[in-house]
Amino acid sequence: MPKVSIIMGTYNCEGVVTQAIDSILAQTFGDWEFIICDDGSTDNTWGTLIDYVGRNPKFILLRNIENHGLAAVLNRCIDASSGEYLARQDADDISVETRLEEQVAFLDRNNDVSVLGTYGELFDADGNCWGEIKSPEVPEKKDWIRGASVVHASVLMRKKDVLGVGKYDEKIIRVEDYDLWTRMISKGYRIRTLPRALYKICWGISDYSRRKFKYRLIEARVRLECCRRLNAPLADYIYIFKPLVIGIMPLRVSHLYHNWKFRKIK
């Protein structure tokens, strides 16, 4: 059995998915399997996967005929996995070559940590780095009330702990990770961030069009449940309305706000 099972969903990303795969093939840590589930793509993503890694025994390719959403895809990948650890990877992102090696070493040394993320560098469609996300190394309760405090696609997770809270909730869309994290920390599991930029995230203005207002409503409900789970003081319930405010902003305004928030200071 491999030490790490990498889980990734794909949907209409034939032009970028090989880049994500290449970043895993280049890892300095080699004891892994890569489970990829195509979620009903209408382009040639599935054909690209078959041609690129279909004969590689380290890869397990799954396919949904219809689109089911990321939570369902990740749960299907988890069910097919055999590793001790689960590593997330998004189909348009890049893992730095030492990512898995450094994260595995940390979790092997720290048995009390269930989930380990990394810092993330943000790049646009042209490959230009424009920002960075530095989640708290040891997030406190107030950090979680304000929002997800680990970069989802960068995490390495103990599979047994994810199974211990019932995996991802497939009814939650776009914020399935935030729901999972708050369920885990409310049960006493620990989540940390390695202060190293080991993951590169493709993030441009086109990504904001996916965040429809109905998904902002779902996020607001998840934030409400987070406040309840963590016994937040009444004043902190104001953060429930944050996604609703962002949801009514014009896309370009939201994009400019995040360019300011995550800008990389040289």
Short mmCIF file of C-alpha atoms in Angstrom, two decimals:
data_model
loop_
_atom_site.label_atom_id
_atom_site.label_comp_id
_atom_site.label_asym_id
_atom_site.label_seq_id
_atom_site.Cartn_x
_atom_site.Cartn_y
_atom_site.Cartn_z
CA MET A 1 0.00 0.00 0.00
CA PRO A 2 1.28 3.51 -0.78
CA LYS A 3 1.94 5.98 2.00
CA VAL A 4 0.01 8.77 0.25
CA SER A 5 -3.13 8.72 -1.88
CA ILE A 6 -3.44 11.90 -3.95
CA ILE A 7 -7.07 12.73 -4.75
CA MET A 8 -8.14 15.07 -7.54
CA GLY A 9 -11.31 15.90 -9.43
CA THR A 10 -11.33 17.14 -13.01
CA TYR A 11 -13.97 18.98 -15.00
CA ASN A 12 -13.36 20.50 -18.44
CA CYS A 13 -9.66 21.09 -17.88
CA GLU A 14 -8.01 19.25 -20.77
CA GLY A 15 -5.64 22.19 -21.38
CA VAL A 16 -4.13 22.32 -17.87
CA VAL A 17 -4.52 18.91 -16.23
CA THR A 18 -1.22 17.52 -17.56
CA GLN A 19 0.61 20.36 -15.84
CA ALA A 20 -0.89 19.34 -12.49
CA ILE A 21 -0.02 15.69 -13.15
CA ASP A 22 3.55 16.60 -14.10
CA SER A 23 4.00 18.40 -10.79
CA ILE A 24 3.15 15.16 -8.97
CA LEU A 25 5.36 13.03 -11.21
CA ALA A 26 8.23 15.40 -10.30
CA GLN A 27 7.79 14.96 -6.53
CA THR A 28 10.89 14.03 -4.52
CA PHE A 29 8.63 11.73 -2.44
CA GLY A 30 7.64 8.74 -4.55
CA ASP A 31 5.50 6.47 -2.34
CA TRP A 32 2.11 7.55 -3.70
CA GLU A 33 -0.88 6.63 -5.80
CA PHE A 34 -2.82 9.25 -7.75
CA ILE A 35 -6.59 8.86 -7.91
CA ILE A 36 -8.29 11.12 -10.45
CA CYS A 37 -12.04 11.29 -10.97
CA ASP A 38 -13.37 13.07 -14.05
CA ASP A 39 -16.69 14.62 -13.08
CA GLY A 40 -18.67 14.48 -16.31
CA SER A 41 -16.41 16.68 -18.45
CA THR A 42 -17.84 17.73 -21.81
CA ASP A 43 -14.45 18.44 -23.39
CA ASN A 44 -11.62 15.95 -23.95
CA THR A 45 -10.38 15.85 -20.35
CA TRP A 46 -11.10 12.12 -20.05
CA GLY A 47 -9.29 11.33 -23.30
CA THR A 48 -6.33 13.40 -22.16
CA LEU A 49 -6.14 11.47 -18.90
CA ILE A 50 -6.31 8.11 -20.66
CA ASP A 51 -3.61 9.09 -23.16
CA TYR A 52 -1.31 10.67 -20.57
CA VAL A 53 -1.39 8.27 -17.61
CA GLY A 54 -3.83 5.50 -18.52
CA ARG A 55 -1.07 2.86 -18.54
CA ASN A 56 0.77 4.12 -15.45
CA PRO A 57 0.08 1.71 -12.53
CA LYS A 58 0.46 4.52 -9.98
CA PHE A 59 -2.70 6.15 -11.35
CA ILE A 60 -6.34 5.15 -10.76
CA LEU A 61 -8.75 6.84 -13.17
CA LEU A 62 -12.44 7.12 -12.32
CA ARG A 63 -15.23 8.70 -14.35
CA ASN A 64 -18.65 10.15 -13.61
CA ILE A 65 -20.96 10.30 -16.63
CA GLU A 66 -22.79 13.26 -15.03
CA ASN A 67 -21.40 16.11 -12.95
CA HIS A 68 -21.82 15.50 -9.20
CA GLY A 69 -19.68 18.24 -7.65
CA LEU A 70 -16.33 18.28 -5.87
CA ALA A 71 -17.43 16.81 -2.53
CA ALA A 72 -18.91 13.71 -4.19
CA VAL A 73 -15.85 13.34 -6.42
CA LEU A 74 -13.43 13.54 -3.49
CA ASN A 75 -15.46 11.05 -1.48
CA ARG A 76 -15.35 8.63 -4.41
CA CYS A 77 -11.57 9.07 -4.60
CA ILE A 78 -11.25 8.50 -0.86
CA ASP A 79 -13.27 5.29 -1.13
CA ALA A 80 -10.87 4.06 -3.82
CA SER A 81 -7.74 5.03 -1.89
CA SER A 82 -5.43 2.78 0.11
CA GLY A 83 -2.89 5.23 1.54
CA GLU A 84 -2.37 6.28 5.15
CA TYR A 85 -2.45 9.94 4.11
CA LEU A 86 -4.69 11.78 1.64
CA ALA A 87 -3.20 14.63 -0.40
CA ARG A 88 -5.38 17.11 -2.26
CA GLN A 89 -4.50 18.46 -5.67
CA ASP A 90 -6.54 20.63 -8.02
CA ALA A 91 -6.42 20.03 -11.76
CA ASP A 92 -5.22 23.54 -12.66
CA ASP A 93 -2.69 23.94 -9.84
CA ILE A 94 0.95 22.95 -9.31
CA SER A 95 2.63 21.22 -6.38
CA VAL A 96 6.22 22.27 -5.70
CA GLU A 97 8.49 19.23 -6.06
CA THR A 98 9.27 18.88 -2.31
CA ARG A 99 5.67 19.38 -1.18
CA LEU A 100 4.80 15.76 -0.33
CA GLU A 101 8.21 15.03 1.16
CA GLU A 102 7.97 17.95 3.58
CA GLN A 103 4.35 17.37 4.54
CA VAL A 104 4.80 13.62 5.11
CA ALA A 105 7.84 14.28 7.30
CA PHE A 106 5.83 16.75 9.40
CA LEU A 107 2.85 14.44 9.95
CA ASP A 108 5.16 11.52 10.70
CA ARG A 109 6.75 13.63 13.46
CA ASN A 110 3.50 15.14 14.77
CA ASN A 111 0.97 12.44 15.49
CA ASP A 112 -1.43 14.94 17.07
CA VAL A 113 -1.95 16.83 13.78
CA SER A 114 -4.68 15.54 11.45
CA VAL A 115 -4.47 18.01 8.54
CA LEU A 116 -1.46 19.95 7.27
CA GLY A 117 -1.68 22.68 4.65
CA THR A 118 0.98 24.93 3.15
CA TYR A 119 1.27 28.51 2.01
CA GLY A 120 -0.02 29.07 -1.51
CA GLU A 121 1.31 31.21 -4.35
CA LEU A 122 -1.32 32.67 -6.69
CA PHE A 123 -0.71 32.82 -10.42
CA ASP A 124 -2.81 33.91 -13.38
CA ALA A 125 -3.56 32.16 -16.69
CA ASP A 126 -0.30 33.54 -18.13
CA GLY A 127 1.74 32.03 -15.30
CA ASN A 128 2.44 35.35 -13.58
CA CYS A 129 2.65 35.16 -9.78
CA TRP A 130 0.53 37.95 -8.33
CA GLY A 131 -0.15 37.02 -4.72
CA GLU A 132 0.17 34.58 -1.87
CA ILE A 133 -2.01 33.06 0.83
CA LYS A 134 -0.40 32.64 4.22
CA SER A 135 -2.85 30.82 6.46
CA PRO A 136 -2.14 30.87 10.23
CA GLU A 137 0.39 28.22 11.24
CA VAL A 138 -1.69 27.34 14.30
CA PRO A 139 -5.20 28.70 13.66
CA GLU A 140 -7.29 29.63 16.67
CA LYS A 141 -11.05 29.43 17.08
CA LYS A 142 -11.48 33.07 16.01
CA ASP A 143 -9.63 32.33 12.74
CA TRP A 144 -12.08 29.57 11.83
CA ILE A 145 -15.07 31.75 12.64
CA ARG A 146 -13.75 34.32 10.17
CA GLY A 147 -13.32 31.71 7.43
CA ALA A 148 -11.43 28.64 6.25
CA SER A 149 -7.93 28.87 7.73
CA VAL A 150 -6.05 26.35 5.62
CA VAL A 151 -5.55 26.14 1.84
CA HIS A 152 -7.76 23.19 0.87
CA ALA A 153 -5.94 22.04 -2.26
CA SER A 154 -2.58 22.06 -0.44
CA VAL A 155 -3.50 19.74 2.43
CA LEU A 156 -2.17 16.37 3.49
CA MET A 157 -4.69 14.60 5.75
CA ARG A 158 -4.77 11.49 7.90
CA LYS A 159 -7.29 9.30 6.15
CA LYS A 160 -8.57 7.71 9.37
CA ASP A 161 -9.42 11.13 10.81
CA VAL A 162 -11.29 12.24 7.70
CA LEU A 163 -13.26 8.99 7.82
CA GLY A 164 -13.85 9.63 11.52
CA VAL A 165 -16.05 12.65 10.73
CA GLY A 166 -17.83 11.09 7.75
CA LYS A 167 -15.75 12.54 4.87
CA TYR A 168 -17.08 15.50 2.83
CA ASP A 169 -20.74 16.51 2.99
CA GLU A 170 -21.93 16.08 -0.60
CA LYS A 171 -24.78 18.56 -0.10
CA ILE A 172 -22.28 21.38 0.47
CA ILE A 173 -21.12 23.11 -2.73
CA ARG A 174 -18.03 25.33 -3.08
CA VAL A 175 -17.33 25.38 0.68
CA GLU A 176 -17.18 21.63 1.31
CA ASP A 177 -13.72 22.06 2.80
CA TYR A 178 -14.80 24.72 5.32
CA ASP A 179 -17.60 22.44 6.50
CA LEU A 180 -15.16 19.53 6.85
CA TRP A 181 -12.61 21.59 8.80
CA THR A 182 -15.13 22.95 11.29
CA ARG A 183 -16.54 19.46 11.88
CA MET A 184 -13.02 18.17 12.50
CA ILE A 185 -11.90 20.88 14.90
CA SER A 186 -15.19 20.69 16.81
CA LYS A 187 -14.30 17.00 17.42
CA GLY A 188 -10.82 17.89 18.66
CA TYR A 189 -8.78 17.19 15.52
CA ARG A 190 -5.89 19.57 14.92
CA ILE A 191 -5.22 21.44 11.68
CA ARG A 192 -1.94 23.23 10.97
CA THR A 193 -0.16 25.04 8.12
CA LEU A 194 3.45 24.51 7.15
CA PRO A 195 4.89 28.01 6.59
CA ARG A 196 6.34 27.13 3.21
CA ALA A 197 5.06 28.10 -0.26
CA LEU A 198 4.75 24.53 -1.56
CA TYR A 199 1.61 24.90 -3.65
CA LYS A 200 0.78 27.14 -6.62
CA ILE A 201 -2.84 28.12 -7.25
CA CYS A 202 -4.24 29.26 -10.58
CA TRP A 203 -6.59 32.10 -9.71
CA GLY A 204 -7.91 34.71 -12.13
CA ILE A 205 -10.98 36.84 -12.63
CA SER A 206 -12.80 34.01 -14.45
CA ASP A 207 -12.87 32.05 -11.19
CA TYR A 208 -15.26 34.59 -9.66
CA SER A 209 -18.00 33.79 -12.15
CA ARG A 210 -18.28 30.31 -10.58
CA ARG A 211 -19.14 31.82 -7.21
CA LYS A 212 -22.82 32.35 -7.85
CA PHE A 213 -24.97 33.96 -5.20
CA LYS A 214 -26.67 30.65 -4.36
CA TYR A 215 -23.26 29.32 -3.34
CA ARG A 216 -22.72 32.39 -1.17
CA LEU A 217 -25.97 31.49 0.62
CA ILE A 218 -24.62 27.98 1.23
CA GLU A 219 -21.42 29.48 2.64
CA ALA A 220 -23.43 31.72 4.96
CA ARG A 221 -25.27 28.67 6.30
CA VAL A 222 -21.98 26.82 6.81
CA ARG A 223 -20.59 29.83 8.68
CA LEU A 224 -23.68 29.85 10.90
CA GLU A 225 -23.15 26.18 11.70
CA CYS A 226 -19.48 26.90 12.39
CA CYS A 227 -20.42 29.55 14.96
CA ARG A 228 -22.74 27.07 16.63
CA ARG A 229 -20.21 24.23 16.63
CA LEU A 230 -17.48 26.42 18.11
CA ASN A 231 -19.72 28.23 20.62
CA ALA A 232 -18.79 31.58 19.12
CA PRO A 233 -19.70 34.76 20.99
CA LEU A 234 -22.75 36.55 19.61
CA ALA A 235 -20.63 39.40 18.19
CA ASP A 236 -18.80 36.95 15.89
CA TYR A 237 -22.01 35.95 14.13
CA ILE A 238 -21.49 39.04 11.99
CA TYR A 239 -19.07 36.97 9.86
CA ILE A 240 -22.06 34.99 8.60
CA PHE A 241 -22.89 37.94 6.34
CA LYS A 242 -19.42 38.25 4.76
CA PRO A 243 -20.12 35.94 1.78
CA LEU A 244 -23.41 37.71 1.13
CA VAL A 245 -21.68 41.09 0.94
CA ILE A 246 -19.04 39.68 -1.42
CA GLY A 247 -21.80 38.00 -3.44
CA ILE A 248 -23.48 41.29 -4.33
CA MET A 249 -20.21 42.93 -5.38
CA PRO A 250 -19.45 43.21 -9.11
CA LEU A 251 -16.95 40.51 -10.14
CA ARG A 252 -14.25 43.02 -10.97
CA VAL A 253 -14.58 44.67 -7.56
CA SER A 254 -14.19 41.29 -5.83
CA HIS A 255 -11.17 40.59 -8.02
CA LEU A 256 -9.55 43.93 -7.15
CA TYR A 257 -10.25 43.35 -3.46
CA HIS A 258 -8.47 39.99 -3.50
CA ASN A 259 -5.60 41.43 -5.53
CA TRP A 260 -5.12 43.89 -2.69
CA LYS A 261 -5.69 41.32 0.09
CA PHE A 262 -3.34 38.65 -1.27
CA ARG A 263 -0.82 40.82 -3.12
CA LYS A 264 2.72 39.55 -2.81
CA ILE A 265 4.95 42.05 -1.05
CA LYS A 266 8.51 41.82 -2.32
#
